PDB file of C-alpha atoms in Angstrom:
ATOM      1  CA  MET A   1       0.144   0.235   0.054  1.00 51.00           C
ATOM      2  CA  PRO A   2       1.469   3.428  -0.900  1.00 54.00           C
ATOM      3  CA  LEU A   3       2.108   6.081   1.808  1.00 47.00           C
ATOM      4  CA  PRO A   4      -0.170   9.240   1.530  1.00 49.00           C
ATOM      5  CA  THR A   5       1.637  12.120  -0.045  1.00 51.00           C
ATOM      6  CA  THR A   6      -0.083  14.625   2.598  1.00 49.00           C
ATOM      7  CA  SER A   7       0.362  14.757   6.300  1.00 46.00           C
ATOM      8  CA  PRO A   8      -3.148  13.954   8.235  1.00 49.00           C
ATOM      9  CA  LEU A   9      -2.019  16.434  10.767  1.00 45.00           C
ATOM     10  CA  PRO A  10      -2.643  20.280  10.735  1.00 46.00           C
ATOM     11  CA  SER A  11       0.088  21.930   8.721  1.00 47.00           C
ATOM     12  CA  HIS A  12       0.111  24.926  11.022  1.00 48.00           C
ATOM     13  CA  ARG A  13       2.916  25.259  13.401  1.00 49.00           C
ATOM     14  CA  THR A  14       2.941  27.436  16.752  1.00 46.00           C
ATOM     15  CA  PRO A  15       5.703  29.851  16.410  1.00 50.00           C
ATOM     16  CA  VAL A  16       8.939  29.442  18.190  1.00 47.00           C
ATOM     17  CA  PRO A  17       9.871  32.927  20.476  1.00 47.00           C
ATOM     18  CA  ASP A  18      13.265  34.077  19.751  1.00 48.00           C
ATOM     19  CA  VAL A  19      15.183  33.392  22.529  1.00 44.00           C
ATOM     20  CA  ARG A  20      18.662  35.043  21.288  1.00 45.00           C
ATOM     21  CA  ARG A  21      20.210  37.374  23.056  1.00 44.00           C
ATOM     22  CA  ARG A  22      19.538  40.735  22.227  1.00 43.00           C
ATOM     23  CA  PRO A  23      22.131  43.663  22.657  1.00 44.00           C
ATOM     24  CA  ASP A  24      19.766  46.135  24.311  1.00 42.00           C
ATOM     25  CA  ARG A  25      19.004  43.579  27.046  1.00 43.00           C
ATOM     26  CA  ASP A  26      20.824  41.173  29.045  1.00 45.00           C
ATOM     27  CA  VAL A  27      18.828  37.597  29.087  1.00 43.00           C
ATOM     28  CA  GLY A  28      19.351  35.139  32.100  1.00 51.00           C
ATOM     29  CA  PRO A  29      22.788  33.984  33.657  1.00 49.00           C
ATOM     30  CA  ALA A  30      24.666  33.646  30.386  1.00 51.00           C
ATOM     31  CA  ALA A  31      24.335  37.028  30.066  1.00 45.00           C
ATOM     32  CA  ARG A  32      26.459  37.508  33.299  1.00 53.00           C
ATOM     33  CA  LEU A  33      29.370  35.321  32.311  1.00 54.00           C
ATOM     34  CA  VAL A  34      33.048  36.496  32.864  1.00 57.00           C
ATOM     35  CA  ALA A  35      35.784  35.155  31.013  1.00 62.00           C
ATOM     36  CA  LEU A  36      38.516  33.785  33.014  1.00 65.00           C
ATOM     37  CA  PRO A  37      42.115  34.802  32.187  1.00 68.00           C
ATOM     38  CA  GLN A  38      43.796  31.896  30.468  1.00 68.00           C
ATOM     39  CA  LEU A  39      47.320  30.409  30.127  1.00 67.00           C
ATOM     40  CA  GLU A  40      48.839  31.006  26.928  1.00 68.00           C
ATOM     41  CA  ASP A  41      52.307  28.880  27.611  1.00 74.00           C
ATOM     42  CA  GLY A  42      51.924  26.668  30.536  1.00 76.00           C
ATOM     43  CA  LEU A  43      51.908  27.675  34.284  1.00 80.00           C
ATOM     44  CA  PRO A  44      53.740  30.638  34.726  1.00 80.00           C
ATOM     45  CA  PRO A  45      57.345  30.464  35.656  1.00 81.00           C
ATOM     46  CA  THR A  46      57.578  31.655  39.349  1.00 87.00           C
ATOM     47  CA  LEU A  47      55.462  31.437  42.171  1.00 89.00           C
ATOM     48  CA  ALA A  48      54.654  35.311  42.271  1.00 91.00           C
ATOM     49  CA  ASP A  49      53.595  34.758  38.727  1.00 90.00           C
ATOM     50  CA  VAL A  50      51.464  32.183  39.618  1.00 90.00           C
ATOM     51  CA  ASP A  51      49.890  34.295  42.489  1.00 93.00           C
ATOM     52  CA  ASP A  52      49.164  37.039  40.040  1.00 92.00           C
ATOM     53  CA  HIS A  53      47.239  34.530  37.576  1.00 91.00           C
ATOM     54  CA  LEU A  54      45.409  33.192  40.474  1.00 93.00           C
ATOM     55  CA  ALA A  55      44.411  36.777  41.616  1.00 94.00           C
ATOM     56  CA  ARG A  56      43.278  37.482  38.285  1.00 91.00           C
ATOM     57  CA  ILE A  57      40.831  34.304  38.400  1.00 91.00           C
ATOM     58  CA  GLU A  58      39.741  35.584  41.902  1.00 94.00           C
ATOM     59  CA  ARG A  59      38.989  38.841  40.659  1.00 93.00           C
ATOM     60  CA  ALA A  60      36.932  37.665  37.434  1.00 91.00           C
ATOM     61  CA  ARG A  61      35.208  34.740  39.485  1.00 91.00           C
ATOM     62  CA  ARG A  62      34.228  37.347  42.226  1.00 92.00           C
ATOM     63  CA  ALA A  63      33.035  39.738  39.263  1.00 91.00           C
ATOM     64  CA  GLN A  64      30.776  36.690  38.205  1.00 90.00           C
ATOM     65  CA  PHE A  65      29.416  35.958  41.584  1.00 91.00           C
ATOM     66  CA  ASP A  66      28.397  39.679  42.111  1.00 90.00           C
ATOM     67  CA  ALA A  67      26.798  39.746  39.010  1.00 88.00           C
ATOM     68  CA  LEU A  68      24.503  36.615  39.687  1.00 87.00           C
ATOM     69  CA  PRO A  69      21.033  37.522  41.046  1.00 85.00           C
ATOM     70  CA  GLN A  70      20.329  36.768  44.450  1.00 85.00           C
ATOM     71  CA  SER A  71      17.108  34.747  44.176  1.00 80.00           C
ATOM     72  CA  PRO A  72      16.524  32.434  47.261  1.00 77.00           C
ATOM     73  CA  ASP A  73      13.348  31.255  45.576  1.00 85.00           C
ATOM     74  CA  ASN A  74      14.963  30.157  42.603  1.00 87.00           C
ATOM     75  CA  VAL A  75      16.774  27.063  43.220  1.00 90.00           C
ATOM     76  CA  VAL A  76      19.045  26.869  40.400  1.00 88.00           C
ATOM     77  CA  ALA A  77      20.233  30.701  40.645  1.00 87.00           C
ATOM     78  CA  ALA A  78      20.800  29.792  44.533  1.00 89.00           C
ATOM     79  CA  ALA A  79      22.904  26.769  43.198  1.00 90.00           C
ATOM     80  CA  HIS A  80      24.725  28.610  40.889  1.00 89.00           C
ATOM     81  CA  ARG A  81      25.809  31.293  43.256  1.00 91.00           C
ATOM     82  CA  ARG A  82      26.872  28.504  45.645  1.00 92.00           C
ATOM     83  CA  ILE A  83      29.118  26.847  42.955  1.00 93.00           C
ATOM     84  CA  VAL A  84      30.645  29.940  41.789  1.00 93.00           C
ATOM     85  CA  ALA A  85      31.156  30.927  45.717  1.00 94.00           C
ATOM     86  CA  ARG A  86      32.812  27.489  46.091  1.00 94.00           C
ATOM     87  CA  TYR A  87      35.224  28.427  43.209  1.00 93.00           C
ATOM     88  CA  VAL A  88      36.156  31.803  44.646  1.00 95.00           C
ATOM     89  CA  GLU A  89      36.878  30.063  47.895  1.00 95.00           C
ATOM     90  CA  GLN A  90      39.202  27.494  46.077  1.00 94.00           C
ATOM     91  CA  VAL A  91      41.376  29.890  44.179  1.00 95.00           C
ATOM     92  CA  ARG A  92      41.530  31.864  47.589  1.00 95.00           C
ATOM     93  CA  GLU A  93      43.009  28.321  49.068  1.00 95.00           C
ATOM     94  CA  ALA A  94      45.326  28.025  46.314  1.00 94.00           C
ATOM     95  CA  ARG A  95      46.769  31.469  46.981  1.00 95.00           C
ATOM     96  CA  SER A  96      47.281  30.437  50.291  1.00 95.00           C
ATOM     97  CA  ARG A  97      49.035  27.431  49.337  1.00 94.00           C
ATOM     98  CA  VAL A  98      51.330  29.543  47.049  1.00 94.00           C
ATOM     99  CA  ARG A  99      52.245  31.856  49.998  1.00 94.00           C
ATOM    100  CA  ALA A 100      52.767  28.876  52.395  1.00 94.00           C
ATOM    101  CA  GLY A 101      55.053  27.140  49.997  1.00 92.00           C
ATOM    102  CA  THR A 102      52.891  24.188  49.209  1.00 93.00           C
ATOM    103  CA  TYR A 103      51.225  24.882  45.855  1.00 93.00           C
ATOM    104  CA  GLY A 104      51.285  22.082  43.622  1.00 92.00           C
ATOM    105  CA  ALA A 105      51.921  19.271  45.960  1.00 94.00           C
ATOM    106  CA  CYS A 106      48.811  17.089  46.902  1.00 93.00           C
ATOM    107  CA  ALA A 107      47.103  18.245  49.919  1.00 91.00           C
ATOM    108  CA  ARG A 108      46.991  14.132  50.838  1.00 93.00           C
ATOM    109  CA  CYS A 109      49.928  12.498  49.846  1.00 94.00           C
ATOM    110  CA  ALA A 110      52.162  15.493  49.109  1.00 92.00           C
ATOM    111  CA  SER A 111      53.465  14.045  45.631  1.00 93.00           C
ATOM    112  CA  PRO A 112      53.849  16.797  42.948  1.00 93.00           C
ATOM    113  CA  LEU A 113      50.585  17.492  40.787  1.00 92.00           C
ATOM    114  CA  PRO A 114      51.088  17.183  36.990  1.00 88.00           C
ATOM    115  CA  PRO A 115      51.819  20.459  35.478  1.00 86.00           C
ATOM    116  CA  LYS A 116      48.531  19.819  32.956  1.00 86.00           C
ATOM    117  CA  ALA A 117      46.443  19.299  35.674  1.00 86.00           C
ATOM    118  CA  LEU A 118      47.536  22.818  37.000  1.00 89.00           C
ATOM    119  CA  GLU A 119      47.164  24.420  33.972  1.00 87.00           C
ATOM    120  CA  ARG A 120      43.657  23.242  33.541  1.00 86.00           C
ATOM    121  CA  GLU A 121      42.761  24.000  37.244  1.00 88.00           C
ATOM    122  CA  PRO A 122      45.153  26.195  38.995  1.00 90.00           C
ATOM    123  CA  TRP A 123      43.306  25.604  42.401  1.00 91.00           C
ATOM    124  CA  GLN A 124      43.538  21.932  42.368  1.00 91.00           C
ATOM    125  CA  THR A 125      44.465  20.295  45.585  1.00 91.00           C
ATOM    126  CA  VAL A 126      44.912  16.599  45.256  1.00 92.00           C
ATOM    127  CA  CYS A 127      46.900  14.329  42.591  1.00 89.00           C
ATOM    128  CA  THR A 128      44.702  11.654  40.220  1.00 84.00           C
ATOM    129  CA  ALA A 129      46.041   9.010  42.467  1.00 89.00           C
ATOM    130  CA  CYS A 130      44.251  10.361  45.349  1.00 90.00           C
ATOM    131  CA  ASP A 131      41.371  11.142  43.394  1.00 84.00           C
ATOM    132  CA  PRO A 132      40.715   9.319  40.606  1.00 79.00           C
ATOM    133  CA  GLY A 133      37.921  11.072  39.324  1.00 74.00           C
ATOM    134  CA  LEU A 134      40.335  13.933  38.361  1.00 66.00           C
ATOM    135  CA  ARG A 135      41.731  11.709  35.536  1.00 62.00           C
TER     136      ARG A 135
END
C-alpha cells in the first residue's frame, strides 16, 4: 500500500519565540558570564606569577558572583551562586598555598601535581592517584 503524500496532521505550527540574546538587554545568567584569564604558555615560571594569575582568576570569579541574581526562591540561581562562591574559595585557598610554599603538592600524599592538571585547574589540591575522578 503506498504511503499518503500529504500529512493527516494540520500543517500549522506554533511560532517559536526568538530567545537569542539581544544587545539591548541581558537575558539570564549566561548574560553575566565573565571570561577567566587563560594561560598561553603553560604555568607561569615563578610562584609570584602563579599568584598573579590566581589573583586575576579570583577577581573574574568574584565579578561573576557579584553579577549573579540573589534569588533564594529560585533553586537554580541559588545553586549557581553556591558553585561560583566555592570556586572563589578554592582560588583563595590556592593563593594561600602559594604563600605557604605548598602550592603544586597533593594535599593528601604530598606528591607533585602534574603541570597539565594545574594548567587546567590552577586551584587543584589533590593528585589523580588520591582522587581518580580527576583523570
